[in-house]
Amino acid sequence: MDRMKILLVDDEHEFVTTLAERLELRNMNVSIAMDGEAALGLVENDPPQIVVLDVMMPGLSGLEVLEKIKAIDSKIQVILLTGHGATKDGIRGMQLGAFDYLIKPIDIDELIEKLNEAMKSMA
Amino acid sequence: MNHLKRKEVAFFGKITAGITHEMKNVLAIIQESSGLMEDILDITENGTFPHKDKFIKSLDRIRGQIQRGIDITSRLNRFAHSPDHCPASLDLNEITQQMVLLASRFARLKNVVLESSPSDPPLVIKSDPVSLEMALFESIEILLNIIGSGGKIKLVPRKIQNKCVLGIGYENTVIPEEDFMTKISSTERWASLQEIMAYLGGTAKVFGLAPEILLYLPESIDN
């Protein structure tokens, strides 16, 4: 079976690199980006199947990046990461085409469940 | 609340909310780092990692404390967002539950348990969230100052004669109403509570025997 191809986007370097390591241990193919511009570059040049995208980032916001990803390739699934008390961003994101949203700090099992659901929805 | 005071409260709220987001990021990094350590231990063959059990136990403790940190910062974040909208539609069940979480430490220092008992159906009023939280907190502090150690303070939203009321009562003791009133009137906080309640368009009353402060609230602060 092909490895799931994930792009993690978050401006917290320690968070995104550690989470990437955990997903790689689960046999996923993970790349990372620390801002929206870098994420869009990767989406153009090496498209992932699923993007896990933080909403609150300096520069382009997560919701802006989401809109641009969907404009590049609407089939790419996006799971948003929001802060507590920012569920309205998650709901807005789903209106813009996000697959779902999770509240940070996330539970790894919950994230994996969402990734699997997102993969199934693409089949 | 005058315009400048409102701006001050909004300022404190905004800064605090921003800091809670930062704290959550720190917790998220600790959570993922300890999670990664667990993952590595999981794939390590038995017997090849000395003291593996001790590491697992230690990681469990870290996980418990991360969850505690998340709960605390979530409460603080919700509280910091209180001034965002004023007046706001407020579910009295939610606001009492929130206050139980926020004030539990103050009660615990007096060996008092803080609880809320939700009303069914929920009571929703239009009010000033920050001032209402202050009124609840003042009421809890008044009871904590006049009762001894131990026992339970219960926050009970309900309707009395068709009016929305928040009851803050102390269980496990009986005090005649006059004695309760005398004790309460001697506290500076009672005057402060009366002032807040006047701003909210309501009143604070007391009920003895099972000592209780009753906050009568209008359905809308505009009225």
XYZ file of C-alpha atoms in Angstrom:
346
model
C 0.000 0.000 0.000
C 1.278 3.501 -0.853
C 2.355 5.647 2.056
C 0.005 8.483 2.912
C 1.533 11.775 1.730
C 1.063 14.553 4.279
C 2.116 18.200 4.419
C 2.262 19.733 7.917
C 2.090 23.535 8.059
C 2.734 25.354 11.353
C 5.027 28.211 12.341
C 6.064 26.433 15.581
C 9.214 24.636 14.407
C 9.555 22.270 17.389
C 5.894 21.287 17.133
C 5.851 20.606 13.428
C 9.152 18.664 13.323
C 8.216 16.452 16.285
C 4.755 15.745 14.910
C 6.329 14.902 11.546
C 8.639 12.377 13.243
C 5.674 10.748 14.981
C 3.747 10.413 11.718
C 6.825 9.054 9.915
C 7.108 6.371 12.615
C 3.576 5.414 11.515
C 4.811 4.916 7.969
C 3.560 8.196 6.533
C 5.449 10.330 4.023
C 5.601 13.742 5.702
C 6.918 17.106 4.567
C 6.781 20.314 6.562
C 6.382 24.040 5.927
C 6.660 26.854 8.438
C 4.489 29.403 6.641
C 1.783 29.733 4.028
C 4.079 30.764 1.172
C 6.355 27.735 1.672
C 3.305 25.467 1.941
C 1.894 26.734 -1.366
C 5.274 26.164 -3.035
C 5.221 22.522 -1.907
C 1.590 22.095 -2.973
C 2.528 23.336 -6.483
C 5.741 21.331 -6.870
C 5.231 18.177 -4.811
C 1.502 17.912 -4.090
C 0.507 16.078 -0.900
C -2.738 14.125 -0.485
C -3.582 15.833 2.804
C -2.482 19.133 4.332
C -2.605 19.629 8.106
C -2.724 23.393 8.397
C -2.495 25.732 11.396
C -4.989 28.604 11.191
C -2.964 31.160 13.156
C 0.259 31.892 11.309
C 2.210 35.045 10.567
C 1.880 36.240 6.959
C -0.812 34.353 5.065
C -3.399 33.016 7.515
C -4.370 29.358 7.469
C -7.744 30.217 5.944
C -6.081 32.189 3.125
C -3.702 29.281 2.470
C -6.671 26.891 2.446
C -8.423 28.931 -0.247
C -5.272 28.983 -2.377
C -4.680 25.225 -1.959
C -8.239 24.527 -3.067
C -7.746 26.813 -6.079
C -4.581 24.875 -7.054
C -6.092 21.409 -6.559
C -9.537 20.973 -5.042
C -8.890 17.243 -4.447
C -6.230 17.906 -1.787
C -7.846 17.451 1.618
C -7.106 20.001 4.342
C -7.396 19.449 8.088
C -7.184 22.689 10.052
C -5.614 23.151 13.474
C -7.294 25.859 15.542
C -6.791 27.179 19.042
C -9.338 26.763 21.795
C -11.979 29.464 21.547
C -11.373 29.752 17.809
C -13.820 27.086 16.643
C -15.464 29.703 14.435
C -12.269 29.601 12.324
C -12.676 25.844 12.002
C -16.298 26.200 10.926
C -15.389 28.979 8.473
C -12.629 26.713 7.134
C -15.094 23.900 6.510
C -17.283 26.339 4.591
C -14.199 27.078 2.480
C -13.684 23.380 1.755
C -11.608 22.047 4.668
C -12.235 18.385 5.456
C -12.371 19.015 9.212
C -10.645 20.839 12.041
C -8.916 19.843 15.289
C -8.244 21.933 18.367
C -4.601 22.319 19.439
C -2.930 20.684 21.327
C -4.032 17.682 19.307
C -4.329 14.045 20.224
C -2.224 11.915 17.856
C -4.834 9.139 17.670
C -7.526 11.664 16.790
C -5.299 13.159 14.092
C -4.593 9.731 12.592
C -8.318 8.925 12.605
C -9.021 12.179 10.748
C -6.211 11.495 8.262
C -7.649 8.041 7.542
C -11.149 9.495 7.111
C -9.790 12.150 4.756
C -7.988 9.455 2.709
C -11.175 7.361 2.480
C -13.125 10.377 1.275
C -10.683 10.743 -1.604
C -11.058 7.151 -2.803
C -18.925 50.387 33.203
C -17.539 53.564 31.682
C -15.811 53.697 28.329
C -12.228 53.787 29.674
C -12.861 50.929 32.128
C -14.340 48.871 29.298
C -11.230 49.538 27.193
C -8.987 48.527 30.117
C -10.865 45.259 30.579
C -10.748 44.569 26.822
C -6.997 45.255 26.866
C -6.387 42.787 29.705
C -8.590 40.243 27.965
C -6.804 40.552 24.640
C -3.302 40.284 26.119
C -4.298 37.338 28.344
C -5.989 35.508 25.457
C -2.835 35.977 23.334
C -0.651 34.591 26.101
C -2.882 31.549 26.585
C -2.383 30.754 22.877
C 1.385 30.896 23.426
C 1.089 28.653 26.476
C -0.942 26.168 24.448
C 1.800 26.073 21.830
C 4.337 25.270 24.553
C 2.067 22.490 25.856
C 1.583 21.163 22.323
C 5.365 20.891 21.864
C 5.803 19.120 25.227
C 2.904 16.815 24.327
C 4.374 15.857 20.951
C 7.899 15.446 22.387
C 6.734 13.132 25.180
C 4.493 11.359 22.651
C 7.494 10.768 20.425
C 9.388 9.295 23.387
C 6.456 6.939 23.988
C 6.418 5.969 20.312
C 10.139 5.158 20.449
C 9.690 3.104 23.630
C 6.822 1.238 21.961
C 9.020 0.085 19.097
C 11.957 -0.787 21.355
C 12.323 -4.488 21.915
C 11.673 -5.701 25.444
C 14.779 -6.011 27.559
C 16.887 -3.718 25.388
C 15.941 -0.491 27.174
C 16.952 -0.373 30.851
C 14.290 0.979 33.247
C 11.661 1.082 30.477
C 8.812 0.778 33.012
C 10.080 3.783 34.959
C 10.249 5.841 31.763
C 6.693 4.844 30.837
C 5.462 5.805 34.324
C 7.251 9.136 34.092
C 5.779 9.818 30.644
C 2.307 9.028 32.021
C 2.846 11.678 34.698
C 3.956 14.195 32.060
C 0.862 13.391 29.986
C -1.381 13.946 33.030
C 0.218 17.310 33.745
C -0.030 18.363 30.083
C -3.770 17.648 30.224
C -4.000 19.665 33.447
C -2.145 22.525 31.765
C -4.470 22.361 28.765
C -7.547 22.498 31.027
C -6.183 25.479 32.977
C -5.193 27.453 29.883
C -8.537 26.671 28.225
C -10.374 28.097 31.244
C -8.137 31.149 31.278
C -8.632 31.608 27.541
C -12.427 31.430 27.842
C -12.319 33.898 30.730
C -10.042 36.244 28.762
C -12.596 36.291 25.947
C -15.388 37.371 28.346
C -15.129 41.086 27.466
C -15.319 40.401 23.699
C -19.058 41.104 23.528
C -21.094 43.267 25.861
C -23.969 42.894 26.412
C -23.949 39.216 25.459
C -26.432 36.343 25.602
C -25.344 34.321 28.601
C -26.410 30.829 29.553
C -26.459 30.884 33.358
C -25.563 27.161 33.471
C -22.412 27.827 31.440
C -21.375 30.881 33.425
C -21.786 29.083 36.779
C -19.820 26.069 35.542
C -17.107 28.409 34.279
C -16.956 30.198 37.632
C -16.723 26.898 39.528
C -13.616 26.047 37.503
C -12.085 29.524 37.853
C -12.709 29.919 41.586
C -12.057 26.321 42.662
C -8.512 27.122 43.784
C -9.748 29.868 46.130
C -12.270 27.431 47.617
C -9.712 24.629 47.871
C -7.445 26.854 49.999
C -10.321 26.975 52.517
C -10.964 23.267 52.147
C -14.333 24.075 50.567
C -15.768 22.263 47.557
C -17.332 24.373 44.811
C -20.132 22.902 42.713
C -22.805 24.006 40.295
C -26.199 22.505 39.684
C -27.558 23.366 36.217
C -31.143 24.484 35.667
C -33.350 22.589 33.257
C -34.247 24.231 30.924
C -31.188 26.513 30.826
C -31.791 30.177 31.669
C -30.410 32.653 29.141
C -30.122 36.356 29.881
C -28.616 39.332 28.096
C -26.029 40.872 30.388
C -22.487 42.119 30.911
C -20.363 38.934 31.170
C -17.438 40.451 33.072
C -19.628 42.147 35.692
C -21.744 39.033 36.118
C -18.603 36.938 36.652
C -17.453 39.545 39.195
C -20.785 39.333 41.016
C -20.534 35.549 41.205
C -16.935 35.690 42.377
C -17.740 38.330 45.033
C -20.568 36.121 46.314
C -18.266 33.097 46.539
C -15.614 35.176 48.344
C -18.192 36.521 50.814
C -19.245 32.994 51.721
C -15.648 31.791 51.917
C -14.828 34.640 54.325
C -17.715 34.063 56.716
C -17.846 30.290 56.810
C -15.279 28.063 58.406
C -13.115 25.480 56.742
C -14.769 22.563 55.001
C -18.191 22.123 53.454
C -19.582 22.903 50.052
C -20.638 26.030 48.134
C -23.197 25.362 45.436
C -24.070 27.671 42.538
C -27.650 27.132 41.430
C -29.291 29.111 38.612
C -33.071 28.918 38.811
C -36.334 30.833 38.480
C -37.945 32.286 41.593
C -41.363 33.859 41.059
C -40.642 34.040 37.352
C -37.350 35.889 37.853
C -33.884 34.649 36.891
C -31.853 34.041 40.020
C -28.355 32.800 40.692
C -28.164 31.184 44.115
C -24.774 30.877 45.794
C -25.397 28.738 48.845
C -23.375 27.080 51.550
C -24.295 23.588 52.554
C -23.482 21.714 55.772
C -24.515 24.449 58.190
C -27.589 26.257 59.501
C -27.514 30.013 60.254
C -30.561 32.123 61.265
C -31.263 34.712 58.563
C -30.550 37.703 60.878
C -27.153 36.293 61.874
C -26.291 35.573 58.269
C -27.295 39.122 57.260
C -25.237 40.617 60.104
C -22.179 38.625 59.159
C -22.505 39.500 55.493
C -23.206 43.218 56.015
C -19.978 43.562 57.944
C -17.944 42.587 54.892
C -16.723 45.234 52.455
C -17.466 42.825 49.665
C -21.208 42.966 50.311
C -21.221 46.686 49.413
C -19.146 45.898 46.343
C -21.568 43.139 45.336
C -24.531 45.514 45.741
C -22.773 48.025 43.495
C -22.139 45.437 40.766
C -25.702 44.146 40.970
C -27.068 47.689 40.658
C -25.014 48.124 37.477
C -26.420 44.836 36.162
C -29.952 46.093 36.897
C -30.481 43.447 39.560
C -30.340 42.982 43.320
C -28.531 40.770 45.825
C -30.512 39.291 48.704
C -29.715 36.776 51.393
C -31.538 33.779 52.667
C -30.609 32.247 56.015
C -30.861 28.760 57.507
C -29.103 27.085 54.610
C -27.138 30.296 53.986
C -27.545 31.514 50.448
C -26.887 34.713 48.485
C -29.498 35.225 45.795
C -28.612 37.341 42.768
C -31.794 38.519 41.038
C -31.015 39.336 37.423
C -33.077 41.055 34.736
C -33.598 39.066 31.536
C -31.922 41.916 29.683
C -29.472 44.488 31.034
C -31.083 46.970 28.600
C -34.264 46.854 30.667
